[in-house]
Each structure stands twice: as C-alpha cells, then as structure tokens.
Coordinates of C-alpha atoms in Angstrom, one line a residue:
M1303 CA 37.0 84.8 -56.5
H1304 CA 38.3 82.0 -58.5
G1305 CA 41.8 83.6 -58.6
S1306 CA 41.7 83.9 -54.8
V1307 CA 40.8 80.3 -54.2
K1308 CA 43.4 78.9 -56.6
G1309 CA 46.1 81.4 -54.8
L1310 CA 45.0 79.7 -51.5
V1311 CA 45.8 76.2 -52.9
F1312 CA 49.2 77.3 -53.8
A1313 CA 49.8 79.1 -50.5
I1314 CA 48.8 75.9 -48.5
Y1315 CA 50.2 73.4 -50.7
Y1316 CA 53.9 74.4 -50.9
P1317 CA 54.4 74.8 -47.0
V1318 CA 52.7 71.1 -46.7
L1319 CA 55.0 70.0 -49.0
A1320 CA 58.1 71.5 -47.3
A1321 CA 56.3 70.2 -44.0
I1322 CA 56.4 66.7 -45.3
G1323 CA 59.4 66.5 -47.6
I1324 CA 62.2 67.9 -45.3
P1325 CA 61.9 65.6 -42.6
A1326 CA 61.1 62.6 -44.7
N1327 CA 63.9 63.1 -46.9
L1328 CA 66.2 63.7 -43.8
A1329 CA 65.0 60.5 -42.3
V1330 CA 65.9 58.7 -45.3
V1331 CA 69.3 60.0 -45.4
V1332 CA 70.1 59.1 -41.9
I1333 CA 68.6 55.7 -42.0
L1334 CA 70.1 54.6 -45.2
S1335 CA 73.3 55.9 -44.3
R1336 CA 73.4 53.4 -41.4
G1337 CA 73.4 50.6 -43.8
R1338 CA 71.0 48.5 -42.2
C1339 CA 68.3 48.2 -44.5
G1340 CA 69.7 45.0 -46.3
L1341 CA 70.4 47.2 -49.6
S1342 CA 73.6 46.9 -51.4
R1343 CA 76.2 49.7 -51.1
C1344 CA 75.7 50.8 -54.8
I1345 CA 71.8 51.2 -53.9
T1346 CA 72.4 52.8 -51.0
Y1347 CA 74.7 55.4 -52.4
Y1348 CA 72.2 56.1 -55.1
L1349 CA 69.2 56.4 -53.0
V1350 CA 71.2 58.6 -50.3
S1351 CA 72.1 60.9 -53.4
M1352 CA 68.5 61.2 -54.4
A1353 CA 67.4 62.0 -51.0
V1354 CA 70.2 64.5 -50.6
T1355 CA 69.0 66.2 -53.8
D1356 CA 65.4 66.1 -52.9
L1357 CA 66.1 67.7 -49.5
L1358 CA 67.9 70.4 -51.5
V1359 CA 64.8 70.8 -53.6
M1360 CA 62.7 71.2 -50.6
I1361 CA 65.0 73.6 -49.0
I1362 CA 66.1 75.8 -52.0
V1363 CA 63.1 75.6 -54.5
V1364 CA 60.0 75.1 -52.2
I1365 CA 61.1 77.4 -49.2
L1366 CA 63.4 80.0 -50.7
N1367 CA 61.4 80.2 -54.0
R1368 CA 58.0 79.1 -54.0
I1369 CA 57.0 79.8 -50.1
A1370 CA 59.3 83.1 -49.8
G1371 CA 57.5 84.4 -53.0
I1372 CA 53.9 83.8 -51.6
Y1373 CA 54.8 85.1 -48.0
F1374 CA 57.9 87.4 -48.2
P1375 CA 57.8 88.8 -51.8
G1376 CA 59.7 91.9 -51.0
S1377 CA 62.6 90.1 -49.5
F1378 CA 66.5 90.3 -50.9
L1379 CA 65.9 86.8 -52.5
F1380 CA 64.0 88.7 -55.2
L1381 CA 66.5 91.1 -56.1
T1382 CA 67.4 90.6 -59.7
P1383 CA 70.9 89.2 -59.3
V1384 CA 69.9 87.2 -56.4
C1385 CA 66.8 86.0 -58.4
R1386 CA 69.0 85.1 -61.3
L1387 CA 71.6 83.1 -59.3
R1388 CA 68.5 81.1 -57.6
S1389 CA 67.4 80.2 -60.9
V1390 CA 70.5 78.6 -61.9
V1391 CA 71.0 76.5 -58.4
E1392 CA 67.2 75.6 -58.4
Y1393 CA 67.5 74.3 -62.0
A1394 CA 70.8 72.7 -61.4
I1395 CA 69.5 70.8 -58.1
I1396 CA 66.2 69.7 -59.9
D1397 CA 68.6 68.1 -62.5
C1398 CA 70.6 66.4 -60.1
S1399 CA 67.5 64.8 -58.7
V1400 CA 66.2 63.6 -62.0
W1401 CA 69.5 62.3 -63.3
S1402 CA 70.3 60.7 -60.1
T1403 CA 67.1 58.8 -60.9
V1404 CA 68.3 57.9 -64.2
A1405 CA 71.8 56.7 -63.2
F1406 CA 70.0 54.5 -60.4
T1407 CA 67.8 53.1 -63.1
F1408 CA 70.8 52.5 -65.4
D1409 CA 72.7 50.9 -62.6
R1410 CA 69.7 48.6 -61.7
F1411 CA 69.4 47.6 -65.3
I1412 CA 73.3 46.5 -65.5
A1413 CA 73.0 44.9 -62.3
I1414 CA 70.1 42.7 -63.4
C1415 CA 70.5 42.3 -67.5
C1416 CA 74.3 42.5 -67.9
Q1417 CA 75.9 40.3 -65.6
K1418 CA 79.2 40.2 -67.1
L1419 CA 79.3 44.1 -66.8
K1420 CA 77.9 44.3 -63.4
M1421 CA 81.2 43.5 -61.8
T1422 CA 83.3 46.3 -63.3
Y1423 CA 80.3 48.8 -63.5
C1424 CA 78.3 48.2 -60.3
T1425 CA 81.0 49.4 -57.6
E1426 CA 81.1 51.9 -55.1
K1427 CA 83.8 53.9 -56.9
I1428 CA 82.0 54.0 -60.2
V1429 CA 78.7 55.2 -58.4
A1430 CA 80.9 58.0 -56.6
R1431 CA 82.1 58.9 -60.0
V1432 CA 78.5 58.8 -61.6
I1433 CA 77.1 61.0 -58.6
G1434 CA 80.0 63.6 -59.0
I1435 CA 79.8 63.9 -62.9
V1436 CA 75.8 64.3 -62.6
F1437 CA 76.2 67.2 -59.9
I1438 CA 78.9 68.9 -62.2
L1439 CA 77.2 68.3 -65.4
S1440 CA 73.8 69.7 -64.2
C1441 CA 75.5 73.0 -62.6
L1442 CA 77.2 73.7 -66.2
K1443 CA 74.2 73.0 -68.2
N1444 CA 72.2 75.7 -66.4
I1445 CA 74.7 78.5 -66.3
G1446 CA 73.1 79.9 -69.3
L1447 CA 69.9 80.4 -67.5
Y1448 CA 71.5 83.3 -65.5
F1449 CA 71.4 85.3 -68.7
I1450 CA 67.8 85.1 -69.8
F1451 CA 66.5 87.4 -67.1
E1452 CA 66.0 91.0 -66.8
P1453 CA 64.5 93.1 -63.9
L1454 CA 60.7 93.0 -63.8
Y1455 CA 60.9 96.7 -62.6
T1456 CA 63.4 99.0 -61.0
S1457 CA 63.0 101.0 -57.8
N1458 CA 65.3 103.5 -56.7
N1459 CA 67.8 102.1 -59.0
V1460 CA 67.4 98.7 -57.7
P1461 CA 66.5 95.9 -59.9
W1462 CA 63.7 93.7 -58.7
F1463 CA 62.3 90.1 -59.7
C1464 CA 63.3 88.2 -63.0
S1465 CA 61.4 88.6 -66.2
I1466 CA 62.3 86.3 -69.1
K1467 CA 63.6 88.7 -72.0
L1468 CA 61.6 88.9 -75.0
I1469 CA 64.7 87.9 -77.2
F1470 CA 64.7 84.5 -75.3
Y1471 CA 61.5 83.6 -77.5
T1472 CA 62.5 85.4 -80.6
S1473 CA 66.4 84.4 -80.9
P1474 CA 67.2 81.1 -82.8
A1475 CA 70.3 80.6 -80.4
W1476 CA 68.1 81.1 -77.4
A1477 CA 65.3 78.9 -78.5
A1478 CA 67.9 76.1 -79.4
Y1479 CA 69.2 76.6 -76.0
D1480 CA 65.8 76.0 -74.3
W1481 CA 65.2 72.9 -76.5
F1482 CA 68.6 71.7 -75.3
I1483 CA 67.9 72.0 -71.4
R1484 CA 64.4 70.9 -71.9
I1485 CA 65.4 67.6 -73.7
L1486 CA 68.0 66.9 -71.2
T1487 CA 65.3 67.5 -68.5
P1488 CA 62.9 65.9 -68.5
C1489 CA 62.6 64.9 -72.0
L1490 CA 65.8 62.4 -72.2
P1491 CA 65.3 60.9 -68.9
F1492 CA 61.6 60.2 -69.8
I1493 CA 62.9 58.3 -72.8
L1494 CA 65.6 56.7 -70.9
I1495 CA 63.8 55.5 -67.8
L1496 CA 61.1 54.2 -70.0
L1497 CA 63.5 52.2 -72.2
L1498 CA 65.5 50.8 -69.4
N1499 CA 62.6 49.8 -67.6
V1500 CA 60.9 47.9 -70.7
L1501 CA 64.4 46.1 -71.3
T1502 CA 64.6 45.5 -67.7
V1503 CA 61.1 43.8 -67.6
R1504 CA 61.6 41.9 -70.9
Y1505 CA 65.0 40.5 -69.5
I1506 CA 63.3 39.5 -66.2
L1507 CA 60.4 37.8 -68.0
V1508 CA 62.5 35.7 -70.2
A1509 CA 65.0 35.0 -67.4
S1510 CA 62.0 34.1 -65.1
Q1511 CA 60.5 31.5 -67.4
A1512 CA 63.9 29.8 -68.2
R1513 CA 64.8 29.6 -64.2
R1514 CA 61.1 28.3 -63.4
R1515 CA 61.7 25.6 -66.2
L1516 CA 65.3 24.6 -64.9
R1517 CA 64.2 24.3 -61.3
A1518 CA 61.1 22.4 -62.3
H1519 CA 63.1 20.1 -64.3
S1520 CA 65.8 19.7 -61.6
N1521 CA 63.6 19.3 -58.6
G1522 CA 60.2 17.9 -60.1
E1523 CA 58.1 20.8 -58.6
T1524 CA 58.1 24.6 -58.2
Q1525 CA 59.9 25.6 -55.1
C1526 CA 60.7 29.3 -53.3
D1527 CA 63.6 30.8 -55.3
P1528 CA 65.6 33.2 -53.1
E1529 CA 67.3 34.7 -55.9
M1530 CA 63.9 35.5 -57.7
E1531 CA 62.6 36.9 -54.4
K1532 CA 65.5 39.1 -54.2
R1533 CA 65.4 40.3 -57.5
R1534 CA 61.5 40.6 -57.3
K1535 CA 62.0 43.2 -54.1
S1536 CA 64.8 45.1 -56.3
I1537 CA 62.3 45.5 -59.2
I1538 CA 59.6 46.8 -57.2
L1539 CA 61.7 49.5 -55.6
L1540 CA 62.9 50.7 -59.2
F1541 CA 59.7 50.5 -60.7
C1542 CA 58.0 52.4 -57.9
I1543 CA 60.8 55.0 -58.0
S1544 CA 60.9 55.4 -61.8
G1545 CA 57.2 55.0 -62.3
S1546 CA 56.6 58.0 -59.9
F1547 CA 59.1 59.9 -61.7
I1548 CA 57.0 59.3 -65.1
L1549 CA 53.7 60.2 -63.8
L1550 CA 54.8 63.4 -61.8
Y1551 CA 57.1 64.7 -64.7
L1552 CA 54.3 64.1 -67.4
L1553 CA 52.8 67.3 -67.2
R1554 CA 55.9 69.4 -66.7
L1555 CA 57.0 67.7 -70.1
L1556 CA 53.6 68.3 -71.6
T1557 CA 53.8 72.2 -70.9
F1558 CA 57.1 72.7 -72.4
L1559 CA 56.0 71.0 -75.6
Y1560 CA 52.7 73.0 -75.7
V1561 CA 54.8 76.4 -75.0
R1562 CA 57.1 75.8 -77.8
I1563 CA 54.6 74.1 -80.3
A1564 CA 51.8 76.8 -79.9
N1565 CA 54.6 79.4 -80.0
L1566 CA 53.6 80.9 -76.6
S1567 CA 55.5 82.4 -73.6
Y1568 CA 56.3 81.0 -70.2
F1569 CA 54.2 82.7 -67.5
S1570 CA 55.3 86.0 -65.9
G1571 CA 54.0 86.9 -62.6
S1572 CA 51.0 85.2 -60.9
N1573 CA 47.7 85.4 -62.8
F1574 CA 45.9 82.6 -61.2
N1575 CA 43.0 83.4 -64.0
D1576 CA 45.4 82.5 -66.6
S1577 CA 44.9 78.8 -68.0
N1578 CA 48.6 78.8 -69.1
F1579 CA 49.8 80.0 -65.6
I1580 CA 47.5 77.3 -64.0
L1581 CA 48.9 74.6 -66.4
E1582 CA 52.6 75.4 -65.7
E1583 CA 52.2 76.1 -62.1
S1584 CA 50.5 72.9 -61.7
G1585 CA 53.0 70.8 -63.6
F1586 CA 55.7 72.4 -61.3
M1587 CA 53.7 71.4 -58.4
L1588 CA 53.6 67.6 -59.4
Q1589 CA 57.3 67.9 -60.3
L1590 CA 58.2 69.2 -56.9
L1591 CA 55.8 66.5 -55.3
S1592 CA 58.2 63.9 -56.9
S1593 CA 61.0 65.2 -54.3
C1594 CA 58.7 64.1 -51.4
V1595 CA 57.2 60.6 -52.4
N1596 CA 60.4 58.5 -52.4
P1597 CA 60.5 58.2 -48.9
F1598 CA 57.1 56.9 -48.9
I1599 CA 57.9 54.4 -51.7
Y1600 CA 60.9 53.0 -49.2
A1601 CA 58.6 52.9 -46.5
G1602 CA 56.1 50.8 -48.6
T1603 CA 58.4 48.6 -50.3
Q1604 CA 61.5 47.8 -47.9
E1605 CA 60.6 45.9 -44.7
K1606 CA 63.7 46.7 -42.9
F1607 CA 63.6 50.3 -43.9
R1608 CA 59.9 50.6 -42.1
E1609 CA 61.8 48.7 -39.0
E1610 CA 64.8 51.2 -39.0
L1611 CA 62.1 53.9 -39.3
Q1612 CA 59.8 52.5 -36.4
N1613 CA 63.0 52.2 -34.1
A1614 CA 63.8 56.0 -35.0
V1615 CA 60.5 57.0 -33.9
R1616 CA 60.0 54.8 -30.8
Y1617 CA 63.4 55.8 -29.4
P1618 CA 62.8 59.3 -28.7
L1619 CA 59.4 58.5 -27.2
S1620 CA 61.0 55.9 -24.8
Q1621 CA 63.4 58.6 -23.8
I1622 CA 60.5 60.6 -22.9
V1623 CA 58.5 58.0 -21.1
K1624 CA 61.5 57.5 -18.8
L1625 CA 62.0 61.0 -17.8
F1626 CA 58.4 60.8 -16.6
K1627 CA 58.9 57.5 -14.7

C-alpha cells in the first residue's frame, strides 16, 4: 500500500513539474532576450543560458526520462542503446545547468569584488566563451557514462533498459571515474558557490561600511545611495539563485556520499519500499525542482521582469477581448 502511494506521488510530481517548468523557463528566455528588464548584458546572457538549459532539463530529463518511464515504459526510449545515449545527454544538460550557475556566481563576484578585472572579464565576448566552454566540457565529462550500463534484460534479441554493471562498483578505475564526475557535479559547484558568496558578502559588508562613513562625512548625514541600491538588487538575485541551488542539490550530494562511504549501490528498478531508492529518488526530485524555481526568483526579485511578464500575459487577453467586442 505504502509503495503504491509513493509511486503515485512520483507519477503526479513529474507531470506537474513539467507543466510548470516548461512554460516558466520559456517565458524567461523570451522576456530576458528582449533586454527590457534593466539587467546588464552579461547578467542577461547568463540568465538566458541558465533558462535554456533548465528548459532542456524539463524536456529531456523530466519528460523523456521520468514521465516516459512511468507512463510509457515499453517505448523505444528504453532500448539499451537509446537509454545509454539518453543518460549521457541528460547528465550533460544537468551539468550545463549547474555550471552555468557557478559561472554566473563567479561573474557577479568579479563584477562586485574585483573592479580592475571587471572591465576585461565581464564582457559579452567572455560570457559567450564561458557558456560555450561549459557546454563542451559538460558533454566530454559524461561520455564515460555510456559504457557503465548493460541491458537489464533481453527479449527476442532486443536489449531493454539500462542496468549499471557490477564492475562499476568493484573496479578502482570506475570508482575513480564516479568520484570524478560527482566531485565535478555537484561537490565542486557547492564549494565554489559557498566560497564565492562568502567572499562577496565579506566584501560588500566592508565596502558598505566604508561607503556609508564617506558619504556621512561628505554630506553630514546618511542619504539614499543609488549605487548601493543597485548593488543590493544584484546581490539579492545572486543569493536567491545560488541559495536555491545549494538547498535543492544538498540531498543529492548527501546521497552520493552515503552510497560511496557505506559501499552501497545506486538503485536499479523502482522499488518504492526500498529506503535507499526513496532517498536517491527524492534527491533527484529536488535536483530537478531547481530547474523550475529560477523563473519565480526573477519574478520575486526583479520589478521590471514582473512588468514584462504582466504585459506578456495581458496582451493575448486583450486580443481575445477585442475579438468579442
């Protein structure tokens, strides 16, 4: 009974996630691409890149993997060669999403804390190169995943589904590769985002105190500081994005450490009564949720983004009203 209830939760969760995440990320791509949200070109490029990768996560990982696996388990998507290729593409896209967040965090760190380097690093050309490098390296990093799977079973000489080979857990080389890919995503991004945010906060606190003292000395009183207000809005956006990433990827990170330290194996199949399966699947659910929350962060922290979103919603409604007049 408990297994069926848990299975129902997964069966409902992923379609709802896709129904929200796909239009939300698509709206972000369209709105930010218009360049009317008052954000710098560099920030806009990073946010659009993140929205595109999150949109691909929704389509390829959520729909073609999770939803297809629940509702269409006998489709061609689960032939072993297709399943292997899908795994490589899925993890490459997730890596792009994760490392785009790291690149954005680093860009904001440079822009806020390294004024001399800002003029040469925070440019559209550099942003385009960084996004391209993230995409290429994410693909190269996950090619090895194609070779860790074997058919779960063979029917009429046709291999179906993907099961992780036993040698993946016993071979030192494969264990090293597993540590390598997991350290790069999400362990290293965790460390980098936390470190960059700590350094950014430290710099802001010191700079804000010095700026307030200087303005108080010059003006005799504390007045509204447009530069600090602009910086405050940028920091709120940065911390909301990186903070949500840390919270939603935390369980996934802990699951990997638990599997390797306790010498367990990653789940195979869908045993809803297995606590290890529930733990890993819950971590994956939260990880995929991270590809859905950024549009709501933009709407909550960026006034001009909200205005553009409202205009986008009002326009088709106004056209419908005109048709009936």
